[in-house]
Each structure stands twice: as structure tokens, then as C-alpha cells.
mmCIF file of C-alpha atoms in Angstrom:
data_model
loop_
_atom_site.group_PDB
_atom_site.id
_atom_site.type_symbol
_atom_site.label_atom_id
_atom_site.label_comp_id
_atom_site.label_asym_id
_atom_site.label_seq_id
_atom_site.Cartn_x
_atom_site.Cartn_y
_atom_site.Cartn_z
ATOM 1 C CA UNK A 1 42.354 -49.107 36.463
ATOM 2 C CA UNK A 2 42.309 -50.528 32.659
ATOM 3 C CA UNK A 3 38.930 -51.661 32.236
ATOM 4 C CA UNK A 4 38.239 -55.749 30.887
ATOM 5 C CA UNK A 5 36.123 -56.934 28.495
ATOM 6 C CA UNK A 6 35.700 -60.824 29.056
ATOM 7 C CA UNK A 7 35.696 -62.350 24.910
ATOM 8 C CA UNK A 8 34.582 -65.857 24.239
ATOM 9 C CA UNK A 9 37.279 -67.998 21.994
ATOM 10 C CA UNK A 10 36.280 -66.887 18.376
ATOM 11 C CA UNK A 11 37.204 -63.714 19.579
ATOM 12 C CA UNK A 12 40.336 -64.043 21.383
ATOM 13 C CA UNK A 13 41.724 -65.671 18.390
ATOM 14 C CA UNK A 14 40.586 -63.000 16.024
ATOM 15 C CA UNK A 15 42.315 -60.295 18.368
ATOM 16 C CA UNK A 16 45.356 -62.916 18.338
ATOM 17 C CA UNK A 17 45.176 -62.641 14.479
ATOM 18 C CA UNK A 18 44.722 -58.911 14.644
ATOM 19 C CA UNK A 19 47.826 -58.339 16.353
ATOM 20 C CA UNK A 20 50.247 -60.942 15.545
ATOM 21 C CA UNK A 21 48.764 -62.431 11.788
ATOM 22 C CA UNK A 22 50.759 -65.614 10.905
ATOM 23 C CA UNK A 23 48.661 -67.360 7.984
ATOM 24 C CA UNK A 24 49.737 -70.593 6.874
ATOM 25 C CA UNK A 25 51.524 -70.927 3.240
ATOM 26 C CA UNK A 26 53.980 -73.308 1.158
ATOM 27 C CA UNK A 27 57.401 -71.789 3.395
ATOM 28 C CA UNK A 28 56.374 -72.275 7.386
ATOM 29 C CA UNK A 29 57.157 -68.725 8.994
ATOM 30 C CA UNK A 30 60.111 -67.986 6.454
ATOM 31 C CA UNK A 31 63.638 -68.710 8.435
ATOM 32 C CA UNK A 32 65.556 -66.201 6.507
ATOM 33 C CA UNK A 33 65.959 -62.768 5.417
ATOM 34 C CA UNK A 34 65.632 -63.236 1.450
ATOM 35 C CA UNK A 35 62.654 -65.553 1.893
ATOM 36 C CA UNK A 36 61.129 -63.151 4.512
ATOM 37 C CA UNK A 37 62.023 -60.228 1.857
ATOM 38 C CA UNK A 38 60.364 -62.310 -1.146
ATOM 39 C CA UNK A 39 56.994 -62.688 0.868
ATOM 40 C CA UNK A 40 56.492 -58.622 1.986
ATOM 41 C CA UNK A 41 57.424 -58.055 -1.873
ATOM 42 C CA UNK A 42 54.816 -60.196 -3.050
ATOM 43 C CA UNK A 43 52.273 -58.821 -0.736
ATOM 44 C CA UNK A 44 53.351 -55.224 -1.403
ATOM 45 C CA UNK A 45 52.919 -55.943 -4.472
ATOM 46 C CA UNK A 46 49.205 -57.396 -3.977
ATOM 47 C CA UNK A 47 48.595 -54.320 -2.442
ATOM 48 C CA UNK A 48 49.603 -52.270 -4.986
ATOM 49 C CA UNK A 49 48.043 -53.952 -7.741
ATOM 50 C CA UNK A 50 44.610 -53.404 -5.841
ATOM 51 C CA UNK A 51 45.517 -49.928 -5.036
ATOM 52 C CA UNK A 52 45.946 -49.122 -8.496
ATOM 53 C CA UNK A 53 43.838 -51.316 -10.518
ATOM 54 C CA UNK A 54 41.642 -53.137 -8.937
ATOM 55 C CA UNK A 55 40.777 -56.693 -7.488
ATOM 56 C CA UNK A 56 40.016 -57.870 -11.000
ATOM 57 C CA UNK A 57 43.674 -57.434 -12.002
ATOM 58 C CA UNK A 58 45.284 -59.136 -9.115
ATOM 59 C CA UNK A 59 46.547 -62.677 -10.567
ATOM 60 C CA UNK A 60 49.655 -65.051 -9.716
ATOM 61 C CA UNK A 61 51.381 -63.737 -12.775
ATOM 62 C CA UNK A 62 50.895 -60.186 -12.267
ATOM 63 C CA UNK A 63 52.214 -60.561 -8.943
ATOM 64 C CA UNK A 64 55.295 -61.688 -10.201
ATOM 65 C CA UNK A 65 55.936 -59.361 -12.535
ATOM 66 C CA UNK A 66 54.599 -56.168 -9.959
ATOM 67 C CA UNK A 67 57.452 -58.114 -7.596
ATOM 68 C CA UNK A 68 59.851 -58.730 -10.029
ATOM 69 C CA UNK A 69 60.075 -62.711 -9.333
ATOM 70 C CA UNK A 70 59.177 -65.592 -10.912
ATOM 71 C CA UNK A 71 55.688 -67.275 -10.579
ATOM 72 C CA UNK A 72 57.348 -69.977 -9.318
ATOM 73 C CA UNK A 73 58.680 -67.638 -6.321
ATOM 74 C CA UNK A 74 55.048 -66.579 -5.790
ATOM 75 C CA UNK A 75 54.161 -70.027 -5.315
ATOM 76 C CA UNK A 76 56.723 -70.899 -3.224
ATOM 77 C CA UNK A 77 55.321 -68.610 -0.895
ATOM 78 C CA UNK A 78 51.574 -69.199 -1.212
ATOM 79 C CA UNK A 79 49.670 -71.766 -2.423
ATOM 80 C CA UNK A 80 47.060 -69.843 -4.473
ATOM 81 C CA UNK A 81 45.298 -66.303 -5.039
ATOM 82 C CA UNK A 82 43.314 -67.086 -2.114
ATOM 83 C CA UNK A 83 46.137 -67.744 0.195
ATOM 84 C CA UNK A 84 47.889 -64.480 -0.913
ATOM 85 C CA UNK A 85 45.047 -62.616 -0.276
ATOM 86 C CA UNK A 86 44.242 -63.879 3.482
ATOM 87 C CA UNK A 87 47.689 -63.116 3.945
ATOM 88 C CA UNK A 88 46.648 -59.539 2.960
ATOM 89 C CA UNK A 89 45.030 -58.249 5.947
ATOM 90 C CA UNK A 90 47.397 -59.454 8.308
ATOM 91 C CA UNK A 91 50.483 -57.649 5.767
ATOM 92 C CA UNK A 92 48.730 -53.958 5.642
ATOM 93 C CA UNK A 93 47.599 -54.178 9.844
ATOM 94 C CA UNK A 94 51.673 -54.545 10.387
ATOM 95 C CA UNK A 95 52.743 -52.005 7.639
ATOM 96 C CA UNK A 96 49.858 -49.253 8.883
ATOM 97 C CA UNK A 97 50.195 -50.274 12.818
ATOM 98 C CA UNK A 98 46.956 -51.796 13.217
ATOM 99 C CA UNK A 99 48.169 -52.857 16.625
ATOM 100 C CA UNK A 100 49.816 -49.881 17.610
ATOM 101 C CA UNK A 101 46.662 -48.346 16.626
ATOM 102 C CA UNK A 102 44.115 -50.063 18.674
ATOM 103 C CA UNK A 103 46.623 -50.619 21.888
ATOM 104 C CA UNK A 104 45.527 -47.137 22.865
ATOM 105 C CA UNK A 105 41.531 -48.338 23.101
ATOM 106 C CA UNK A 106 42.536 -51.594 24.907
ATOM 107 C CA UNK A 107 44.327 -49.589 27.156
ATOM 108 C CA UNK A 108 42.213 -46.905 27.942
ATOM 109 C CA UNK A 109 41.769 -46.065 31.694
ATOM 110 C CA UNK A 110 38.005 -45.955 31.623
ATOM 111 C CA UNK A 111 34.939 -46.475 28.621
ATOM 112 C CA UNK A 112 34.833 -42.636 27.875
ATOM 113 C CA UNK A 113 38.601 -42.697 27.118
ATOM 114 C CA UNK A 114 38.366 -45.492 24.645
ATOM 115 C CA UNK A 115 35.143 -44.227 22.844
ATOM 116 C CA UNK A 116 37.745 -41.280 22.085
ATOM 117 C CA UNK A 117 40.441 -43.805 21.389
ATOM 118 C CA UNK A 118 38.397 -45.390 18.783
ATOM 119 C CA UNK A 119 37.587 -42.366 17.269
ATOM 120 C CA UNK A 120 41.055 -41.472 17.012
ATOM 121 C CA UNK A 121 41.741 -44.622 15.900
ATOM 122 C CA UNK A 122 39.172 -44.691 12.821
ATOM 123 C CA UNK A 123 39.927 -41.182 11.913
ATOM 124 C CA UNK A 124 44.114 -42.062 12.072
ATOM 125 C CA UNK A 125 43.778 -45.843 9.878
ATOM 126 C CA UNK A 126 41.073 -46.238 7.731
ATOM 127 C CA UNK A 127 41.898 -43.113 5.572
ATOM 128 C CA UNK A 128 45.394 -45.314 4.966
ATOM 129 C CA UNK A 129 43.496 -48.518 3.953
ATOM 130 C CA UNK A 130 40.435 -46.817 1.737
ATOM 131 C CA UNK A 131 42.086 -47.592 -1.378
ATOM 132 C CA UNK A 132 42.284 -51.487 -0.572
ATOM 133 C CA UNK A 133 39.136 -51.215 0.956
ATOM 134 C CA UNK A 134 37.209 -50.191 -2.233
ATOM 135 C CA UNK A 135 38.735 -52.413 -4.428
ATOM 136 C CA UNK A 136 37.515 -55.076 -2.414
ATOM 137 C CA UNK A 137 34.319 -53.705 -1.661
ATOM 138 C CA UNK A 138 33.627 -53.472 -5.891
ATOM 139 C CA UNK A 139 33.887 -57.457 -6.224
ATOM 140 C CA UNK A 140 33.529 -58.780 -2.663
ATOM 141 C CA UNK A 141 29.963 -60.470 -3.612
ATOM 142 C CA UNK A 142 31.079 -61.747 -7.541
ATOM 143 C CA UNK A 143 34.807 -63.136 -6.162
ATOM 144 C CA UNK A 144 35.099 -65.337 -3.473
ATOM 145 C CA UNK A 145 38.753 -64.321 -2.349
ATOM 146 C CA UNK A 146 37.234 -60.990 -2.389
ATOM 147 C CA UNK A 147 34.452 -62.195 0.256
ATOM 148 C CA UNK A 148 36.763 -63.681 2.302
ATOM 149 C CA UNK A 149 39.338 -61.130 2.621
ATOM 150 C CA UNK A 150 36.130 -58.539 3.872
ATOM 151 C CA UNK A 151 34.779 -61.049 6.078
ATOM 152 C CA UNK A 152 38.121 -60.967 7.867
ATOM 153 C CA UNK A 153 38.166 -57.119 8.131
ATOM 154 C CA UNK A 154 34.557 -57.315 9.134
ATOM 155 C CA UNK A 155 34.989 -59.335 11.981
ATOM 156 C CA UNK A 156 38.092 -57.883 13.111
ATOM 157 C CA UNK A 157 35.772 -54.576 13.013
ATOM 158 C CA UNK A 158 33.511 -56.204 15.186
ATOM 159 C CA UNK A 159 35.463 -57.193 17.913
ATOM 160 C CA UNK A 160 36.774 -53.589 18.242
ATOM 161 C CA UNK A 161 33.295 -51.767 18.283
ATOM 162 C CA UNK A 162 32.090 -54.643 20.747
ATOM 163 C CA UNK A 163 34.993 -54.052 23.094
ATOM 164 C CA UNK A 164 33.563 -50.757 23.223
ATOM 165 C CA UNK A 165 30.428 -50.697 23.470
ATOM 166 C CA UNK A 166 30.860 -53.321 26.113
ATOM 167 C CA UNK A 167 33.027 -51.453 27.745
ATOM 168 C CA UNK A 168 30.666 -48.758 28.342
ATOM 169 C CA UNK A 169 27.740 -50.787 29.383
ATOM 170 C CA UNK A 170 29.918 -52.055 32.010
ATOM 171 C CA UNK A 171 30.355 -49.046 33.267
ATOM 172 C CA UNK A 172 27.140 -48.081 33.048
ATOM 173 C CA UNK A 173 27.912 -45.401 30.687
ATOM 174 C CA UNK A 174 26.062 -46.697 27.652
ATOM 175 C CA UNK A 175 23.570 -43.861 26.848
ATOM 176 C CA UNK A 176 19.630 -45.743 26.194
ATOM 177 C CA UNK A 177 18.115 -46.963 24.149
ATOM 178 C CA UNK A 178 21.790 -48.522 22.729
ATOM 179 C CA UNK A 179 22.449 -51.948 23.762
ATOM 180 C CA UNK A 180 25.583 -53.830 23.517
ATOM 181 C CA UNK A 181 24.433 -55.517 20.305
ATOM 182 C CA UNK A 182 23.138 -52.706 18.528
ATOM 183 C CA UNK A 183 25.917 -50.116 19.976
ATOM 184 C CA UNK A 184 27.990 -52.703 18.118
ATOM 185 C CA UNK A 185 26.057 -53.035 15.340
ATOM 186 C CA UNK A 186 26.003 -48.555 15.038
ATOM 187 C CA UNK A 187 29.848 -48.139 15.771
ATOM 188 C CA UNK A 188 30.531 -51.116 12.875
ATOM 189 C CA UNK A 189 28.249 -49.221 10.648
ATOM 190 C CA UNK A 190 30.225 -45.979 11.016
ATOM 191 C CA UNK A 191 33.429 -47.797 9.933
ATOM 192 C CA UNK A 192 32.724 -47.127 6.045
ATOM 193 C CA UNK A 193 34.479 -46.080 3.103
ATOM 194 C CA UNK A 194 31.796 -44.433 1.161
ATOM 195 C CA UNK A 195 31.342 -41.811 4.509
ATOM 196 C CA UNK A 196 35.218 -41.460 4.949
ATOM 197 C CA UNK A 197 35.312 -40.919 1.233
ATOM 198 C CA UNK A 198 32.696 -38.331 1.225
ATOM 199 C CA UNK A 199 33.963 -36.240 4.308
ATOM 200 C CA UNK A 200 37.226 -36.346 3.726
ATOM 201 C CA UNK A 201 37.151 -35.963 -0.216
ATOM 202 C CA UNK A 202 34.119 -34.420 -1.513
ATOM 203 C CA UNK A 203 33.879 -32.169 1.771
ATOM 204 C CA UNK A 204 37.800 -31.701 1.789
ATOM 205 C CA UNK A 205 37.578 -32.599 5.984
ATOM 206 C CA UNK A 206 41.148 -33.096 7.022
ATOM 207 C CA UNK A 207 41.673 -36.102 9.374
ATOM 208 C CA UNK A 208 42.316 -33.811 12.426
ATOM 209 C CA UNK A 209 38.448 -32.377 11.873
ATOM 210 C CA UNK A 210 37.402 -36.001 11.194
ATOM 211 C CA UNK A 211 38.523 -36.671 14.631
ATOM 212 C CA UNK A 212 37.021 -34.425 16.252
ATOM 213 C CA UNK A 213 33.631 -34.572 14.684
ATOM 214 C CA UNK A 214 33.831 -38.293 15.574
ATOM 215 C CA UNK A 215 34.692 -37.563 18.972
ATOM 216 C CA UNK A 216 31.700 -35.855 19.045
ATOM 217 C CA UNK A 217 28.801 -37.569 17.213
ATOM 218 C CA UNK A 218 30.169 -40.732 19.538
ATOM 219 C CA UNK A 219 29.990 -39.118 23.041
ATOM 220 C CA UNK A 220 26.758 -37.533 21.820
ATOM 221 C CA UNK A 221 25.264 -40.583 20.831
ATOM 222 C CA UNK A 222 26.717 -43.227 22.910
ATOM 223 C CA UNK A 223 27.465 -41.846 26.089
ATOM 224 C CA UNK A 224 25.304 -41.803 28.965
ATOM 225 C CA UNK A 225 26.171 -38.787 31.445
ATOM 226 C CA UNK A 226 23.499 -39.867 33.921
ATOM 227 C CA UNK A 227 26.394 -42.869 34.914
ATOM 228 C CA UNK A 228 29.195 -41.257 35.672
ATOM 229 C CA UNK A 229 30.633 -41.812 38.532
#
């Protein structure tokens, strides 16, 4: 049996966004191919300009010429730097399978099973987004687009660690003295950069042992045996 998780309305509509991201811009849902083509250039092209240097470079104009349109094109499509970069999150979740990615935690048979799903799940994605990730995370509290775009990733965080962690409780498999709240709280805490960056970098971990040591700090810490049933 799939376990449930019951999520209040903030929630649902963040997994909603998670999975199917549709933010609103100049062109409503583009109706054809070119105009569909034009918007995953200009957002590839946001990406890349992050990627490679930095949030402080990213501009309407440099986005046109990294896309090879006009700034009127860019406009076209979004209204402003801020609406190009809330369209951000939703563009690299589809182009890394963010979805895909999670479906196997949602989907778990029991709590255990998606504690290990998660892992995989951390150890499999975030290495692909790190780049993004600290380009944002250098500016996030001097530029407000910046602060946006990580309170989005944030939250969208959250609702996967809670999922979890609730998951376990309602099983009765949530080791004490964690609660819900500050299972959450741990799990979201994990989910950083600077540790991914260190392992997998400076300690030369390969994402296969990241895994696995994931897999076990999280059953070690998380997981009440004294519960299972």
C-alpha cells in the first residue's frame, strides 16, 4: 500500500508547481513551436549565464545576445528579470526531471522506502543544479530576484523533507527525539551545496558513494527500528 501524507493548500499548490510549473508571462502558454522554442532558449540561456558567470551578469540584454534574439523577443516572453527568473526553477525541474525524480519517494510502498528514495533522490539532482544553486546563493540576500528564486527552491525543499518525515511518524517509524517539524527542519538542512560541494569535490566522493552514505546517516538517524511492524 502507497502510504499518504494529507498537505494543506499552500502545499498542494507548491507540489502542483513542482511538477507541472506554468508561470505567467507576456505570451499565455506559447501556442506554437517557434514561440515555445524562443522561451526554453531564453531560459537556457538564463541558466547558462548563471552557470558561468554569475547572478550579477544575468540582464535582459545579455539574455538576448546568450539566445541570439532580440531584447524585444525576450520581452515578448517575459515581462522583466524577475519574471525570467521565477520562470527558472520551473525550466531546470523539467530539463533535470525534478518530477521523475521525486515520483519514486511519493510512490514508495512504505516510510523506510522513501527515506531511501530521498536519498537517492538528493544524491541523483542536486549535484546537476549546484552550479545554479551557488550563483544564487552568492546574491540571494543583496538581489531581490535572487531571494525570490531561493525562496521557491526552499519551499519546494520543504514539502519534500516534510512528506517524509511525516511519512515516517505515521508509521511510527520516526526514531526520538525527531519530530515532524524538526525531522523536517534536519532533512532540509542536509539539502546544501556547500556539503555536496565538499564531499563530492574536495573529498572526490562519487555520487554512487554519496548515496549510499546518505542512505545511511538517514536510516541511522531517522529511523526508529523499535516500530516496525
Amino acid at each position: 500500500m502507497k502510504y499518504t501524507v494529507r498537505v494543506d493548500d499552500k502545499v498542494h499548490t507548491l507540489i502542483t508547481f513542482v511538477q507541472g510549473v506554468r508561470m505567467s508571462k507576456t505570451i499565455d502558454d506559447p501556442r506554437n513551436a517557434r514561440s515555445q522554442r524562443t522561451r526554453e532558449a531564453l531560459l537556457a540561456a538564463t541558466r547558462a549565464i548563471l552557470e558561468a558567470d554569475g547572478f550579477e551578469a544575468l540582464t535582459m540584454t545579455a539574455v538576448a545576445e546568450r539566445a541570439g534574439v532580440t531584447r524585444r523577443a525576450v520581452y515578448l516572453h517575459f515581462n522583466s528579470r524577475s519574471e525570467l527568473v521565477s520562470a527558472l526553477f520551473g525550466y531546470i525541474a523539467e530539463q533535470e526531471g525534478l518530477a521523475e525524480s521525486v515520483a519514486s519517494v511519493q510512490h514508495a510502498p512504505d516510510a523506510v522506502s522513501a527515506l531511501r528514495a530521498w536519498a537517492r533522490h538528493l544524491a541523483g539532482y542536486h549535484p546537476r543544479v549546484m552550479l545554479v544553486d551557488r550563483a544564487i546563493q552568492r546574491v540571494e540576500h543583496a538581489d531581490a530576484d535572487a531571494a525570490r528564486h531561493r525562496e521557491t527552491v526552499n519551499e519546494a525543499q520543504l514539502v519534500g523533507c516534510r512528506r517524509v518525515a511525516e511519512s515516517l511518524a505515521a508509521e511510527g517509524r520516526l526514531a526520538p527525539p525527531w519530530t515532524v517539524a524538526t525531522a523536517t527542519d534536519m532533512l532540509w538542512g542536509l539539502i546544501a551545496t556547500d556539503l555536496f560541494e565538499r564531499l563530492l569535490t574536495g573529498r572526490e566522493w562519487s555520487r554512487q558513494q554519496l548515496e549510499e552514505r546518505l542512505l545511511v546517516l538517514f536510516e541511522a538517524t531517522f529511523v526508529s527500528h523499535d516500530g516496525a511492524r
